[in-house]
PDB file of C-alpha atoms in Angstrom:
ATOM      1  CA  MET A   1       0.000   0.000   0.000  1.00 52.00           C
ATOM      2  CA  THR A   2       1.013   3.605  -0.553  1.00 53.00           C
ATOM      3  CA  GLY A   3       0.198   6.465   1.778  1.00 50.00           C
ATOM      4  CA  THR A   4      -0.715  10.130   1.424  1.00 45.00           C
ATOM      5  CA  GLY A   5      -2.436  12.449   3.819  1.00 48.00           C
ATOM      6  CA  GLY A   6      -2.289   9.930   6.646  1.00 55.00           C
ATOM      7  CA  MET A   7      -4.307   7.292   4.774  1.00 67.00           C
ATOM      8  CA  HIS A   8      -2.783   4.167   3.274  1.00 87.00           C
ATOM      9  CA  HIS A   9      -3.921   3.351  -0.238  1.00 96.00           C
ATOM     10  CA  TRP A  10      -4.007   0.153  -2.235  1.00 98.00           C
ATOM     11  CA  ALA A  11      -2.735   0.142  -5.798  1.00 98.00           C
ATOM     12  CA  PRO A  12      -4.893  -0.737  -8.828  1.00 98.00           C
ATOM     13  CA  GLY A  13      -4.839  -4.511  -9.239  1.00 98.00           C
ATOM     14  CA  ASP A  14      -4.339  -5.251  -5.518  1.00 98.00           C
ATOM     15  CA  GLN A  15      -6.634  -7.932  -4.147  1.00 98.00           C
ATOM     16  CA  ILE A  16      -8.467  -7.242  -0.881  1.00 98.00           C
ATOM     17  CA  LEU A  17     -11.512  -8.495   1.061  1.00 98.00           C
ATOM     18  CA  TRP A  18     -14.842  -6.660   1.274  1.00 98.00           C
ATOM     19  CA  ARG A  19     -16.533  -8.023   4.425  1.00 98.00           C
ATOM     20  CA  TYR A  20     -19.660  -7.574   6.548  1.00 97.00           C
ATOM     21  CA  ARG A  21     -20.084  -8.477  10.196  1.00 95.00           C
ATOM     22  CA  GLY A  22     -23.245 -10.028  11.628  1.00 91.00           C
ATOM     23  CA  ASN A  23     -26.005  -7.771  12.943  1.00 88.00           C
ATOM     24  CA  ALA A  24     -26.980  -9.664  16.095  1.00 73.00           C
ATOM     25  CA  PRO A  25     -25.304  -8.362  19.307  1.00 65.00           C
ATOM     26  CA  ASP A  26     -23.325 -11.597  19.744  1.00 59.00           C
ATOM     27  CA  LEU A  27     -22.202 -11.585  16.088  1.00 56.00           C
ATOM     28  CA  LYS A  28     -20.895  -8.039  15.630  1.00 53.00           C
ATOM     29  CA  SER A  29     -17.265  -9.176  15.729  1.00 63.00           C
ATOM     30  CA  ARG A  30     -17.907 -12.156  13.424  1.00 89.00           C
ATOM     31  CA  VAL A  31     -17.721 -11.906   9.655  1.00 95.00           C
ATOM     32  CA  HIS A  32     -20.593 -13.579   7.806  1.00 95.00           C
ATOM     33  CA  ILE A  33     -20.117 -12.088   4.328  1.00 97.00           C
ATOM     34  CA  CYS A  34     -16.721 -12.008   2.613  1.00 98.00           C
ATOM     35  CA  ARG A  35     -16.067 -11.094  -1.023  1.00 98.00           C
ATOM     36  CA  PRO A  36     -12.583 -11.035  -2.557  1.00 98.00           C
ATOM     37  CA  VAL A  37     -12.272  -8.037  -4.863  1.00 98.00           C
ATOM     38  CA  THR A  38      -9.705  -6.274  -7.035  1.00 98.00           C
ATOM     39  CA  VAL A  39      -8.857  -2.630  -6.377  1.00 98.00           C
ATOM     40  CA  VAL A  40      -9.713  -0.324  -9.286  1.00 98.00           C
ATOM     41  CA  GLN A  41      -8.954   2.978  -7.572  1.00 98.00           C
ATOM     42  CA  ASP A  42      -8.128   3.986  -4.014  1.00 98.00           C
ATOM     43  CA  THR A  43      -7.758   7.662  -3.111  1.00 97.00           C
ATOM     44  CA  ASP A  44      -8.665   9.920  -0.206  1.00 96.00           C
ATOM     45  CA  GLU A  45     -12.012  10.511  -1.952  1.00 97.00           C
ATOM     46  CA  LEU A  46     -13.035   7.087  -3.253  1.00 98.00           C
ATOM     47  CA  LEU A  47     -12.395   3.363  -3.049  1.00 98.00           C
ATOM     48  CA  ALA A  48     -13.507   1.482  -6.161  1.00 98.00           C
ATOM     49  CA  VAL A  49     -13.263  -2.311  -6.372  1.00 98.00           C
ATOM     50  CA  TRP A  50     -14.319  -4.994  -8.849  1.00 98.00           C
ATOM     51  CA  MET A  51     -15.879  -8.309  -7.902  1.00 98.00           C
ATOM     52  CA  ALA A  52     -15.375 -10.584 -10.884  1.00 98.00           C
ATOM     53  CA  PRO A  53     -17.918 -13.153 -12.091  1.00 96.00           C
ATOM     54  CA  GLY A  54     -17.335 -16.555 -10.515  1.00 96.00           C
ATOM     55  CA  THR A  55     -15.539 -15.184  -7.448  1.00 98.00           C
ATOM     56  CA  GLU A  56     -15.669 -17.588  -4.500  1.00 98.00           C
ATOM     57  CA  CYS A  57     -17.323 -15.753  -1.595  1.00 98.00           C
ATOM     58  CA  VAL A  58     -18.673 -16.496   1.866  1.00 98.00           C
ATOM     59  CA  LYS A  59     -22.366 -15.903   2.543  1.00 96.00           C
ATOM     60  CA  PRO A  60     -24.774 -16.625   5.408  1.00 95.00           C
ATOM     61  CA  VAL A  61     -27.210 -19.522   5.148  1.00 95.00           C
ATOM     62  CA  LEU A  62     -29.563 -21.147   7.628  1.00 94.00           C
ATOM     63  CA  ALA A  63     -28.104 -23.931   9.734  1.00 93.00           C
ATOM     64  CA  ASP A  64     -29.751 -26.542   7.495  1.00 94.00           C
ATOM     65  CA  GLY A  65     -28.288 -24.937   4.356  1.00 93.00           C
ATOM     66  CA  THR A  66     -31.449 -23.121   3.272  1.00 93.00           C
ATOM     67  CA  PRO A  67     -30.712 -19.803   1.513  1.00 94.00           C
ATOM     68  CA  VAL A  68     -31.580 -16.880   3.785  1.00 94.00           C
ATOM     69  CA  HIS A  69     -33.952 -15.273   1.274  1.00 93.00           C
ATOM     70  CA  GLU A  70     -36.061 -18.464   1.168  1.00 95.00           C
ATOM     71  CA  GLU A  71     -36.803 -18.326   4.904  1.00 96.00           C
ATOM     72  CA  PRO A  72     -40.136 -16.628   5.778  1.00 96.00           C
ATOM     73  CA  LEU A  73     -39.612 -13.043   6.873  1.00 96.00           C
ATOM     74  CA  ALA A  74     -41.003 -13.717  10.373  1.00 96.00           C
ATOM     75  CA  THR A  75     -38.106 -16.071  11.199  1.00 95.00           C
ATOM     76  CA  ARG A  76     -35.476 -14.915   8.705  1.00 94.00           C
ATOM     77  CA  TYR A  77     -33.374 -13.188  11.365  1.00 93.00           C
ATOM     78  CA  THR A  78     -33.994 -15.514  14.298  1.00 92.00           C
ATOM     79  CA  ALA A  79     -33.432 -18.945  12.718  1.00 93.00           C
ATOM     80  CA  PRO A  80     -29.949 -20.403  13.450  1.00 92.00           C
ATOM     81  CA  ARG A  81     -27.369 -19.570  10.795  1.00 92.00           C
ATOM     82  CA  THR A  82     -23.996 -20.622   9.536  1.00 93.00           C
ATOM     83  CA  THR A  83     -21.876 -19.656   6.528  1.00 95.00           C
ATOM     84  CA  GLU A  84     -20.985 -21.393   3.289  1.00 96.00           C
ATOM     85  CA  ARG A  85     -18.675 -20.825   0.350  1.00 97.00           C
ATOM     86  CA  ALA A  86     -20.321 -20.120  -2.985  1.00 96.00           C
ATOM     87  CA  ARG A  87     -19.414 -18.640  -6.377  1.00 96.00           C
ATOM     88  CA  TRP A  88     -20.815 -15.226  -7.302  1.00 95.00           C
ATOM     89  CA  PHE A  89     -23.333 -15.876 -10.054  1.00 87.00           C
ATOM     90  CA  GLY A  90     -24.067 -13.652 -13.014  1.00 85.00           C
ATOM     91  CA  THR A  91     -22.015 -10.669 -14.106  1.00 92.00           C
ATOM     92  CA  GLY A  92     -19.519  -8.890 -11.893  1.00 96.00           C
ATOM     93  CA  VAL A  93     -20.125  -5.914  -9.611  1.00 98.00           C
ATOM     94  CA  LEU A  94     -18.262  -2.603  -9.364  1.00 98.00           C
ATOM     95  CA  LYS A  95     -18.416  -1.215  -5.806  1.00 98.00           C
ATOM     96  CA  LEU A  96     -17.764   2.430  -4.978  1.00 98.00           C
ATOM     97  CA  ALA A  97     -17.348   3.787  -1.450  1.00 98.00           C
ATOM     98  CA  ARG A  98     -16.445   7.260  -0.202  1.00 97.00           C
ATOM     99  CA  PRO A  99     -14.748   7.401   3.211  1.00 95.00           C
ATOM    100  CA  GLY A 100     -17.245   8.155   5.967  1.00 95.00           C
ATOM    101  CA  ASP A 101     -20.384   7.689   3.863  1.00 97.00           C
ATOM    102  CA  PRO A 102     -22.904   5.315   5.510  1.00 98.00           C
ATOM    103  CA  TRP A 103     -23.512   3.645   2.168  1.00 98.00           C
ATOM    104  CA  SER A 104     -21.705   2.221  -0.834  1.00 98.00           C
ATOM    105  CA  VAL A 105     -22.841   2.324  -4.469  1.00 98.00           C
ATOM    106  CA  TRP A 106     -22.758  -0.836  -6.593  1.00 98.00           C
ATOM    107  CA  LEU A 107     -23.016  -0.989 -10.383  1.00 98.00           C
ATOM    108  CA  PHE A 108     -24.628  -3.931 -12.179  1.00 98.00           C
ATOM    109  CA  TRP A 109     -24.535  -4.871 -15.845  1.00 98.00           C
ATOM    110  CA  GLU A 110     -26.405  -7.399 -17.949  1.00 96.00           C
ATOM    111  CA  ARG A 111     -24.419  -9.751 -20.134  1.00 93.00           C
ATOM    112  CA  GLY A 112     -22.731  -7.934 -22.987  1.00 94.00           C
ATOM    113  CA  TRP A 113     -22.042  -4.964 -20.700  1.00 96.00           C
ATOM    114  CA  ARG A 114     -25.507  -3.456 -21.012  1.00 97.00           C
ATOM    115  CA  PHE A 115     -25.745  -1.279 -17.912  1.00 98.00           C
ATOM    116  CA  ARG A 116     -28.646  -2.246 -15.643  1.00 98.00           C
ATOM    117  CA  SER A 117     -28.651  -0.147 -12.467  1.00 98.00           C
ATOM    118  CA  TRP A 118     -26.910   1.321  -9.466  1.00 98.00           C
ATOM    119  CA  TYR A 119     -27.620  -0.101  -6.012  1.00 98.00           C
ATOM    120  CA  VAL A 120     -27.143   2.008  -2.884  1.00 98.00           C
ATOM    121  CA  ASN A 121     -26.303  -0.329  -0.016  1.00 98.00           C
ATOM    122  CA  LEU A 122     -26.884   1.426   3.311  1.00 98.00           C
ATOM    123  CA  GLU A 123     -24.222   0.253   5.746  1.00 98.00           C
ATOM    124  CA  GLU A 124     -21.893   1.223   8.570  1.00 97.00           C
ATOM    125  CA  PRO A 125     -19.018   3.430   7.346  1.00 97.00           C
ATOM    126  CA  ARG A 126     -16.287   1.014   6.381  1.00 97.00           C
ATOM    127  CA  THR A 127     -13.276   0.258   8.580  1.00 96.00           C
ATOM    128  CA  ARG A 128     -10.015  -0.262   6.718  1.00 96.00           C
ATOM    129  CA  TRP A 129      -7.425  -2.824   7.744  1.00 96.00           C
ATOM    130  CA  SER A 130      -4.386  -4.289   6.006  1.00 94.00           C
ATOM    131  CA  GLY A 131      -6.365  -6.939   4.128  1.00 96.00           C
ATOM    132  CA  GLY A 132      -9.486  -5.014   3.184  1.00 98.00           C
ATOM    133  CA  ILE A 133     -12.537  -3.266   4.615  1.00 97.00           C
ATOM    134  CA  ASP A 134     -15.210  -4.283   7.130  1.00 97.00           C
ATOM    135  CA  SER A 135     -18.740  -2.972   7.567  1.00 97.00           C
ATOM    136  CA  GLU A 136     -22.198  -3.937   8.822  1.00 96.00           C
ATOM    137  CA  ASP A 137     -25.214  -4.034   6.517  1.00 97.00           C
ATOM    138  CA  HIS A 138     -28.210  -1.887   7.487  1.00 98.00           C
ATOM    139  CA  PHE A 139     -30.885  -3.849   5.544  1.00 97.00           C
ATOM    140  CA  LEU A 140     -32.430  -0.859   3.733  1.00 98.00           C
ATOM    141  CA  ASP A 141     -31.289  -0.199   0.149  1.00 98.00           C
ATOM    142  CA  ILE A 142     -32.080   1.928  -2.903  1.00 98.00           C
ATOM    143  CA  SER A 143     -32.128   0.940  -6.584  1.00 98.00           C
ATOM    144  CA  VAL A 144     -31.275   3.665  -9.111  1.00 98.00           C
ATOM    145  CA  TYR A 145     -31.938   3.272 -12.833  1.00 98.00           C
ATOM    146  CA  PRO A 146     -30.359   4.770 -15.977  1.00 97.00           C
ATOM    147  CA  ASP A 147     -33.338   7.131 -16.417  1.00 98.00           C
ATOM    148  CA  ARG A 148     -32.489   8.507 -12.929  1.00 98.00           C
ATOM    149  CA  THR A 149     -35.599   7.108 -11.292  1.00 98.00           C
ATOM    150  CA  TRP A 150     -35.104   5.313  -7.987  1.00 98.00           C
ATOM    151  CA  GLN A 151     -36.963   3.181  -5.441  1.00 98.00           C
ATOM    152  CA  TRP A 152     -36.500   1.917  -1.899  1.00 98.00           C
ATOM    153  CA  ARG A 153     -35.594  -1.740  -1.528  1.00 98.00           C
ATOM    154  CA  ASP A 154     -35.964  -4.242   1.341  1.00 97.00           C
ATOM    155  CA  GLU A 155     -38.151  -2.023   3.511  1.00 98.00           C
ATOM    156  CA  ASP A 156     -39.824  -5.193   4.831  1.00 97.00           C
ATOM    157  CA  GLU A 157     -36.469  -6.582   5.985  1.00 97.00           C
ATOM    158  CA  PHE A 158     -35.562  -3.240   7.545  1.00 98.00           C
ATOM    159  CA  ALA A 159     -38.803  -3.295   9.551  1.00 98.00           C
ATOM    160  CA  GLN A 160     -38.359  -6.935  10.555  1.00 97.00           C
ATOM    161  CA  ALA A 161     -34.802  -6.316  11.760  1.00 96.00           C
ATOM    162  CA  GLN A 162     -36.217  -3.712  14.137  1.00 97.00           C
ATOM    163  CA  ARG A 163     -38.999  -6.019  15.332  1.00 96.00           C
ATOM    164  CA  VAL A 164     -36.555  -8.778  16.315  1.00 95.00           C
ATOM    165  CA  GLY A 165     -34.095  -6.435  18.012  1.00 94.00           C
ATOM    166  CA  LEU A 166     -31.258  -6.318  15.465  1.00 94.00           C
ATOM    167  CA  MET A 167     -31.650  -2.550  15.249  1.00 94.00           C
ATOM    168  CA  ASP A 168     -33.000  -0.195  17.910  1.00 94.00           C
ATOM    169  CA  ALA A 169     -35.096   2.899  17.215  1.00 97.00           C
ATOM    170  CA  ALA A 170     -32.141   5.285  17.411  1.00 97.00           C
ATOM    171  CA  GLN A 171     -30.115   3.311  14.883  1.00 96.00           C
ATOM    172  CA  ALA A 172     -33.141   2.952  12.609  1.00 98.00           C
ATOM    173  CA  ARG A 173     -33.524   6.743  12.598  1.00 98.00           C
ATOM    174  CA  ARG A 174     -29.850   7.122  11.671  1.00 98.00           C
ATOM    175  CA  VAL A 175     -30.253   4.653   8.818  1.00 98.00           C
ATOM    176  CA  ARG A 176     -33.346   6.464   7.547  1.00 98.00           C
ATOM    177  CA  ALA A 177     -31.444   9.746   7.718  1.00 98.00           C
ATOM    178  CA  ALA A 178     -28.565   8.171   5.767  1.00 98.00           C
ATOM    179  CA  GLY A 179     -31.045   6.954   3.172  1.00 98.00           C
ATOM    180  CA  ALA A 180     -32.563  10.424   2.885  1.00 98.00           C
ATOM    181  CA  ALA A 181     -29.075  11.895   2.378  1.00 98.00           C
ATOM    182  CA  ALA A 182     -28.377   9.331  -0.344  1.00 98.00           C
ATOM    183  CA  VAL A 183     -31.665  10.227  -2.040  1.00 98.00           C
ATOM    184  CA  GLU A 184     -30.619  13.886  -2.096  1.00 98.00           C
ATOM    185  CA  VAL A 185     -27.407  12.891  -3.870  1.00 98.00           C
ATOM    186  CA  ILE A 186     -29.459  10.883  -6.382  1.00 98.00           C
ATOM    187  CA  ARG A 187     -31.892  13.737  -7.016  1.00 98.00           C
ATOM    188  CA  ALA A 188     -29.006  16.146  -7.556  1.00 98.00           C
ATOM    189  CA  TRP A 189     -27.267  13.498  -9.688  1.00 98.00           C
ATOM    190  CA  GLY A 190     -24.102  13.981  -7.695  1.00 97.00           C
ATOM    191  CA  ARG A 191     -21.069  11.755  -7.421  1.00 96.00           C
ATOM    192  CA  PRO A 192     -20.547   8.899  -8.054  1.00 97.00           C
ATOM    193  CA  PHE A 193     -23.641   8.716 -10.290  1.00 98.00           C
ATOM    194  CA  SER A 194     -22.411  11.554 -12.498  1.00 97.00           C
ATOM    195  CA  ASP A 195     -18.876  10.186 -12.885  1.00 97.00           C
ATOM    196  CA  GLY A 196     -19.531   7.858 -15.814  1.00 97.00           C
ATOM    197  CA  TRP A 197     -18.539   4.644 -14.050  1.00 98.00           C
ATOM    198  CA  GLU A 198     -21.135   2.729 -16.072  1.00 97.00           C
ATOM    199  CA  GLU A 199     -18.701   2.980 -19.013  1.00 98.00           C
ATOM    200  CA  TRP A 200     -15.838   1.477 -16.997  1.00 98.00           C
ATOM    201  CA  ARG A 201     -14.476  -1.986 -17.849  1.00 98.00           C
ATOM    202  CA  PRO A 202     -12.093  -4.240 -15.863  1.00 98.00           C
ATOM    203  CA  ASP A 203      -8.560  -4.957 -16.967  1.00 97.00           C
ATOM    204  CA  PRO A 204      -8.763  -8.357 -18.723  1.00 95.00           C
ATOM    205  CA  ARG A 205      -5.378  -9.280 -17.241  1.00 96.00           C
ATOM    206  CA  TRP A 206      -6.732  -9.262 -13.691  1.00 97.00           C
ATOM    207  CA  PRO A 207      -7.081 -12.764 -12.251  1.00 97.00           C
ATOM    208  CA  VAL A 208     -10.140 -13.686 -10.226  1.00 97.00           C
ATOM    209  CA  PRO A 209      -9.100 -13.217  -6.575  1.00 97.00           C
ATOM    210  CA  ALA A 210      -8.980 -16.339  -4.417  1.00 97.00           C
ATOM    211  CA  LEU A 211     -10.806 -16.638  -1.106  1.00 98.00           C
ATOM    212  CA  PRO A 212      -8.115 -17.096   1.572  1.00 97.00           C
ATOM    213  CA  ALA A 213      -8.397 -19.803   4.208  1.00 96.00           C
ATOM    214  CA  ASP A 214      -8.332 -17.150   6.937  1.00 96.00           C
ATOM    215  CA  TRP A 215     -11.078 -15.004   5.379  1.00 97.00           C
ATOM    216  CA  ASP A 216     -12.646 -14.473   8.821  1.00 95.00           C
ATOM    217  CA  ARG A 217      -9.481 -13.397  10.615  1.00 93.00           C
ATOM    218  CA  THR A 218      -9.819 -10.650  13.212  1.00 89.00           C
ATOM    219  CA  PRO A 219      -7.707  -7.542  12.522  1.00 83.00           C
ATOM    220  CA  ALA A 220      -5.916  -6.046  15.503  1.00 64.00           C
ATOM    221  CA  HIS A 221      -8.257  -3.029  15.617  1.00 54.00           C
ATOM    222  CA  MET A 222     -11.400  -5.152  15.950  1.00 48.00           C
ATOM    223  CA  PRO A 223     -12.675  -6.616  19.221  1.00 43.00           C
ATOM    224  CA  SER A 224     -12.220 -10.357  19.564  1.00 37.00           C
TER     225      SER A 224
END
């Protein structure tokens, strides 16, 4: 990594981990989502990474192996869980994150590089460590389309997370406020939506990053 202005930066082509911790109080130091990605750009203003098609990732599943999204909403966040390794299906994803923002912006394409949409993932501002970044998902999301229209996503999951105690009222208000701030950026067509990232393409020489055996390791700055 290189460093300017007190922040260490990864170089284009570096491979890092994009991870999310669990939301339950007893899981906040445990990683349950891990995605190996390739650094596209890393500056004081923006981290951009590419998750290639077919990347081996870690995702949460129910203890019996059932995909989380197939569990009824009433028990989706209370049923016992574990993790499993799985390949990312479909096309790749470009992820953009500005330091301190309580969201990241993901770009999706159809096959043949036909741009489909942006996805605003509301989340805890990311913590950087030597091997990547860590965050915590906040359930509520926003889809943004090429015609600049947008819509809320997963409001039912956001409400259910509050009902089962994964998010208290104060945090829910902060997440809603973060979502409102993101919507203002969308309405103003600010960065990164106005930066033309939908025309970006990955370097064909980049290999698909491998998932390391210690994908869930605890960095020194995180509680054990």
